[in-house]
Amino acid sequence: MAPNLDNPSPVVALAGGVGGAKFAAGLQAALPPGALTVIVNTGDDFEHWGLTICPDIDTVLYGLANVNNPETGWGRANETWAVLTETERLGGEAWFRLGDKDLALHLLRKQWLQACATLTEVTDRLRQALDVPSRILPMCNEPVRTLVHTDEGDLPFQDYFVRRRCEPTFRGLTFVGADNAALAPEVAESLRAAAQIIICPSNPYLSVDPILSVPGLRKLLRESDAPVVAVSPIVGGRAVKGPVAKMMREMGHLEHLPLTVVEHYAGLLDGFIIDQQDRAEENPLPLPALVTDTIMTDLPSKRRLATEVLQFGQSLRNGNRSADGPRHENDE
Ligand code: FO1
C-alpha cells in the first residue's frame, strides 16, 4: 500500500493486551505519521492505590512511544521500583507492580480525570507528551469493567489475571457498565472515516469483545465500506501457553483454531490473517485469508507484518472480496 504522505488514508486498529500493542507499533511504523488511530480496550481498567489504572491503554501508549518494557510487554523500560518497594514495606498492596515512571502517568491521569477531563482527553494529552504520532482512543469514556465469574465467585479482571494468576476455575465474563457506555464522537468519526479497519492479534474474548460490547460500535464495523480484517492471535493451534491457555480451555475453547476466531467475529470480517504454521487450517476458512509469518519479535518484524496486512486489506478494498458479498455473513 503506497503511503500517501499528504493525505494518509486513515487506518483504525482495535487493540488490547500485549499482542495488540505490538502489532499497533508495527502499523504505526508502516504508515505515515497521523494515519493510524488505535481504539483500545478499557475492560482491564481498575482502581488501585486510589488511582485509575488503564493497563491496555498504557501498554499501547508505551509501545507506540517505544518506551515499553520489551521483556514483559507492559510497563516502562528502564523502570525503577522505589515506591512499590516502600509501599510493600509499609504494608500496602504490592501484587500489581507499578513502577516509578509508570506511577507518574497514573498520578497525572488521576488529577486530570478529577479535573473532569474525559479519558479520551487524558489519553490524547499523554500520547502527545510522549510524542506518539498516532491517535489512541479508549473504547469509551465511561467505566466498563471485565468481571470474571469463577468457582470462587466474581473477580475483577486484574485480581483474577494478575493477583490470582488465573488459578480459580473460569466460569464466564461480564463487561459491567457496557450497557451505559456511549459511543464517543472520536471513536465513531474514526470508524466512519477509516479506509481500513484491523482487529489486532489480541485475545478475542478478553481484549476485543469488551470493545465490541460498546453499543453501536459493532454496527459501525458492519456498515463500514472499509475492509475489516483480523490478525489471528493464535499461532500453531494449541501453542497458547500459560494462564491464558488454562482460561481458554475452561472457556471451552479446547482447540485454538483460526476458524474458532473467525466464527467468533461472525459477520464482521472481510479477511483473516493466519500464521504459516496454521496453513492447513486455511481451507475451512469461509473468507479470504493471508497466510504469513505472524511472529513479532522486533520492530522490523512488526512493521513487515503490518505492511503485509495493510496490502492484504487494500486488495480486499479493490474488489477481491469473497464471492458471497462484502462480509463473511453469519446468521447470528
Ligand atoms: N501484568 C502482570 O502479570 N503482573 C503485573 O504486576 C502487572 C502490572 C502492570 C502494571 C501496569 C500495566 O499497564 C500493566 C500491568 N500488567 C501486569 C499487565 C496487565 O495485567 C494487563 O491487563 C495484561 O497485560 C492483559 O492485558
mmCIF file of N, CA and C in Angstrom, residues 40-47 52-57 119 138-148 156-158 173-184 205-215 217:
data_model
loop_
_atom_site.group_PDB
_atom_site.id
_atom_site.type_symbol
_atom_site.label_atom_id
_atom_site.label_comp_id
_atom_site.label_asym_id
_atom_site.label_seq_id
_atom_site.Cartn_x
_atom_site.Cartn_y
_atom_site.Cartn_z
ATOM 1 N N VAL A 40 -8.788 1.255 21.936
ATOM 2 C CA VAL A 40 -8.196 0.351 22.924
ATOM 3 C C VAL A 40 -9.220 -0.121 23.960
ATOM 4 N N ASN A 41 -9.101 -1.374 24.345
ATOM 5 C CA ASN A 41 -9.923 -1.973 25.398
ATOM 6 C C ASN A 41 -9.674 -1.286 26.740
ATOM 7 N N THR A 42 -10.761 -1.011 27.462
ATOM 8 C CA THR A 42 -10.603 -0.453 28.821
ATOM 9 C C THR A 42 -11.239 -1.387 29.862
ATOM 10 N N GLY A 43 -11.599 -2.603 29.425
ATOM 11 C CA GLY A 43 -12.225 -3.537 30.359
ATOM 12 C C GLY A 43 -11.292 -4.043 31.442
ATOM 13 N N ASP A 44 -9.975 -3.925 31.197
ATOM 14 C CA ASP A 44 -8.983 -4.373 32.198
ATOM 15 C C ASP A 44 -8.754 -3.308 33.266
ATOM 16 N N ASP A 45 -9.392 -2.120 33.081
ATOM 17 C CA ASP A 45 -9.094 -0.992 33.989
ATOM 18 C C ASP A 45 -9.601 -1.296 35.395
ATOM 19 N N PHE A 46 -8.965 -0.685 36.401
ATOM 20 C CA PHE A 46 -9.447 -0.828 37.777
ATOM 21 C C PHE A 46 -8.855 0.273 38.639
ATOM 22 N N GLU A 47 -9.474 0.447 39.799
ATOM 23 C CA GLU A 47 -8.995 1.438 40.775
ATOM 24 C C GLU A 47 -8.010 0.728 41.698
ATOM 25 N N THR A 52 -6.610 5.410 38.868
ATOM 26 C CA THR A 52 -7.334 4.709 37.795
ATOM 27 C C THR A 52 -6.293 4.087 36.851
ATOM 28 N N ILE A 53 -6.177 2.747 36.968
ATOM 29 C CA ILE A 53 -5.174 2.032 36.176
ATOM 30 C C ILE A 53 -5.811 1.594 34.857
ATOM 31 N N CYS A 54 -5.167 1.922 33.733
ATOM 32 C CA CYS A 54 -5.694 1.555 32.397
ATOM 33 C C CYS A 54 -4.627 0.748 31.666
ATOM 34 N N PRO A 55 -4.476 -0.543 32.028
ATOM 35 C CA PRO A 55 -3.343 -1.334 31.516
ATOM 36 C C PRO A 55 -3.251 -1.407 29.996
ATOM 37 N N ASP A 56 -4.382 -1.615 29.297
ATOM 38 C CA ASP A 56 -4.278 -1.777 27.837
ATOM 39 C C ASP A 56 -3.999 -0.443 27.153
ATOM 40 N N ILE A 57 -4.586 0.641 27.645
ATOM 41 C CA ILE A 57 -4.241 1.963 27.084
ATOM 42 C C ILE A 57 -2.746 2.214 27.270
ATOM 43 N N LEU A 119 -11.544 10.441 29.668
ATOM 44 C CA LEU A 119 -10.420 9.507 29.472
ATOM 45 C C LEU A 119 -9.818 9.714 28.074
ATOM 46 N N PRO A 138 -9.635 5.494 23.931
ATOM 47 C CA PRO A 138 -10.290 4.476 24.752
ATOM 48 C C PRO A 138 -11.556 4.019 24.027
ATOM 49 N N MET A 139 -11.974 2.787 24.229
ATOM 50 C CA MET A 139 -13.187 2.308 23.534
ATOM 51 C C MET A 139 -14.421 3.135 23.938
ATOM 52 N N CYS A 140 -14.388 3.718 25.140
ATOM 53 C CA CYS A 140 -15.444 4.649 25.575
ATOM 54 C C CYS A 140 -14.906 5.429 26.774
ATOM 55 N N ASN A 141 -15.630 6.471 27.185
ATOM 56 C CA ASN A 141 -15.166 7.285 28.314
ATOM 57 C C ASN A 141 -15.773 6.841 29.641
ATOM 58 N N GLU A 142 -16.826 6.021 29.563
ATOM 59 C CA GLU A 142 -17.475 5.549 30.787
ATOM 60 C C GLU A 142 -16.748 4.280 31.275
ATOM 61 N N PRO A 143 -16.788 4.018 32.574
ATOM 62 C CA PRO A 143 -16.120 2.805 33.072
ATOM 63 C C PRO A 143 -16.832 1.542 32.617
ATOM 64 N N VAL A 144 -16.107 0.640 31.950
ATOM 65 C CA VAL A 144 -16.584 -0.716 31.645
ATOM 66 C C VAL A 144 -15.551 -1.653 32.261
ATOM 67 N N ARG A 145 -16.007 -2.572 33.143
ATOM 68 C CA ARG A 145 -15.045 -3.395 33.862
ATOM 69 C C ARG A 145 -15.319 -4.866 33.586
ATOM 70 N N THR A 146 -14.316 -5.574 33.112
ATOM 71 C CA THR A 146 -14.447 -7.011 32.866
ATOM 72 C C THR A 146 -14.464 -7.733 34.207
ATOM 73 N N LEU A 147 -15.583 -8.409 34.465
ATOM 74 C CA LEU A 147 -15.736 -9.160 35.710
ATOM 75 C C LEU A 147 -15.647 -10.634 35.349
ATOM 76 N N VAL A 148 -14.771 -11.368 36.062
ATOM 77 C CA VAL A 148 -14.560 -12.777 35.738
ATOM 78 C C VAL A 148 -15.346 -13.635 36.736
ATOM 79 N N PRO A 156 -12.722 -9.061 39.884
ATOM 80 C CA PRO A 156 -12.329 -8.048 38.901
ATOM 81 C C PRO A 156 -11.176 -8.605 38.061
ATOM 82 N N PHE A 157 -11.072 -8.201 36.809
ATOM 83 C CA PHE A 157 -10.135 -8.826 35.889
ATOM 84 C C PHE A 157 -8.723 -8.941 36.438
ATOM 85 N N GLN A 158 -8.141 -7.838 36.943
ATOM 86 C CA GLN A 158 -6.746 -7.878 37.369
ATOM 87 C C GLN A 158 -6.560 -8.779 38.599
ATOM 88 N N LEU A 173 -17.568 -14.337 31.692
ATOM 89 C CA LEU A 173 -17.157 -12.926 31.764
ATOM 90 C C LEU A 173 -18.397 -12.032 31.695
ATOM 91 N N THR A 174 -18.372 -10.913 32.382
ATOM 92 C CA THR A 174 -19.387 -9.875 32.178
ATOM 93 C C THR A 174 -18.668 -8.540 32.053
ATOM 94 N N PHE A 175 -19.081 -7.741 31.064
ATOM 95 C CA PHE A 175 -18.479 -6.406 30.897
ATOM 96 C C PHE A 175 -19.410 -5.425 31.599
ATOM 97 N N VAL A 176 -19.126 -5.230 32.898
ATOM 98 C CA VAL A 176 -20.022 -4.421 33.726
ATOM 99 C C VAL A 176 -19.957 -2.953 33.290
ATOM 100 N N GLY A 177 -21.119 -2.405 32.967
ATOM 101 C CA GLY A 177 -21.155 -0.986 32.569
ATOM 102 C C GLY A 177 -21.268 -0.795 31.068
ATOM 103 N N ALA A 178 -21.106 -1.902 30.300
ATOM 104 C CA ALA A 178 -21.112 -1.754 28.831
ATOM 105 C C ALA A 178 -22.430 -1.148 28.351
ATOM 106 N N ASP A 179 -23.552 -1.525 28.983
ATOM 107 C CA ASP A 179 -24.864 -1.005 28.530
ATOM 108 C C ASP A 179 -24.958 0.509 28.683
ATOM 109 N N ASN A 180 -24.193 1.065 29.642
ATOM 110 C CA ASN A 180 -24.258 2.524 29.826
ATOM 111 C C ASN A 180 -23.150 3.244 29.070
ATOM 112 N N ALA A 181 -22.340 2.469 28.302
ATOM 113 C CA ALA A 181 -21.231 3.109 27.586
ATOM 114 C C ALA A 181 -21.787 3.852 26.369
ATOM 115 N N ALA A 182 -21.251 5.035 26.124
ATOM 116 C CA ALA A 182 -21.677 5.812 24.946
ATOM 117 C C ALA A 182 -20.580 5.715 23.894
ATOM 118 N N LEU A 183 -21.004 5.760 22.646
ATOM 119 C CA LEU A 183 -20.046 5.761 21.540
ATOM 120 C C LEU A 183 -19.425 7.161 21.477
ATOM 121 N N ALA A 184 -18.144 7.253 21.819
ATOM 122 C CA ALA A 184 -17.505 8.578 21.832
ATOM 123 C C ALA A 184 -17.433 9.127 20.403
ATOM 124 N N TYR A 205 -11.696 -12.711 23.403
ATOM 125 C CA TYR A 205 -12.676 -12.751 24.491
ATOM 126 C C TYR A 205 -12.375 -11.696 25.559
ATOM 127 N N LEU A 206 -11.049 -11.538 25.863
ATOM 128 C CA LEU A 206 -10.677 -10.626 26.948
ATOM 129 C C LEU A 206 -10.455 -9.201 26.455
ATOM 130 N N SER A 207 -9.909 -9.054 25.237
ATOM 131 C CA SER A 207 -9.480 -7.719 24.801
ATOM 132 C C SER A 207 -10.349 -7.114 23.719
ATOM 133 N N VAL A 208 -10.903 -7.949 22.819
ATOM 134 C CA VAL A 208 -11.669 -7.378 21.705
ATOM 135 C C VAL A 208 -13.161 -7.332 22.032
ATOM 136 N N ASP A 209 -13.683 -8.378 22.650
ATOM 137 C CA ASP A 209 -15.124 -8.389 22.973
ATOM 138 C C ASP A 209 -15.568 -7.179 23.798
ATOM 139 N N PRO A 210 -14.765 -6.729 24.801
ATOM 140 C CA PRO A 210 -15.214 -5.520 25.527
ATOM 141 C C PRO A 210 -15.388 -4.322 24.581
ATOM 142 N N ILE A 211 -14.461 -4.195 23.601
ATOM 143 C CA ILE A 211 -14.574 -3.070 22.643
ATOM 144 C C ILE A 211 -15.871 -3.223 21.842
ATOM 145 N N LEU A 212 -16.145 -4.457 21.389
ATOM 146 C CA LEU A 212 -17.338 -4.707 20.565
ATOM 147 C C LEU A 212 -18.625 -4.625 21.391
ATOM 148 N N SER A 213 -18.471 -4.570 22.744
ATOM 149 C CA SER A 213 -19.678 -4.504 23.600
ATOM 150 C C SER A 213 -20.184 -3.066 23.736
ATOM 151 N N VAL A 214 -19.394 -2.094 23.257
ATOM 152 C CA VAL A 214 -19.845 -0.697 23.356
ATOM 153 C C VAL A 214 -21.012 -0.525 22.380
ATOM 154 N N PRO A 215 -22.189 -0.160 22.857
ATOM 155 C CA PRO A 215 -23.358 -0.074 21.974
ATOM 156 C C PRO A 215 -23.091 0.792 20.738
ATOM 157 N N LEU A 217 -20.889 0.188 18.340
ATOM 158 C CA LEU A 217 -19.565 0.049 17.717
ATOM 159 C C LEU A 217 -19.567 -1.061 16.671
#
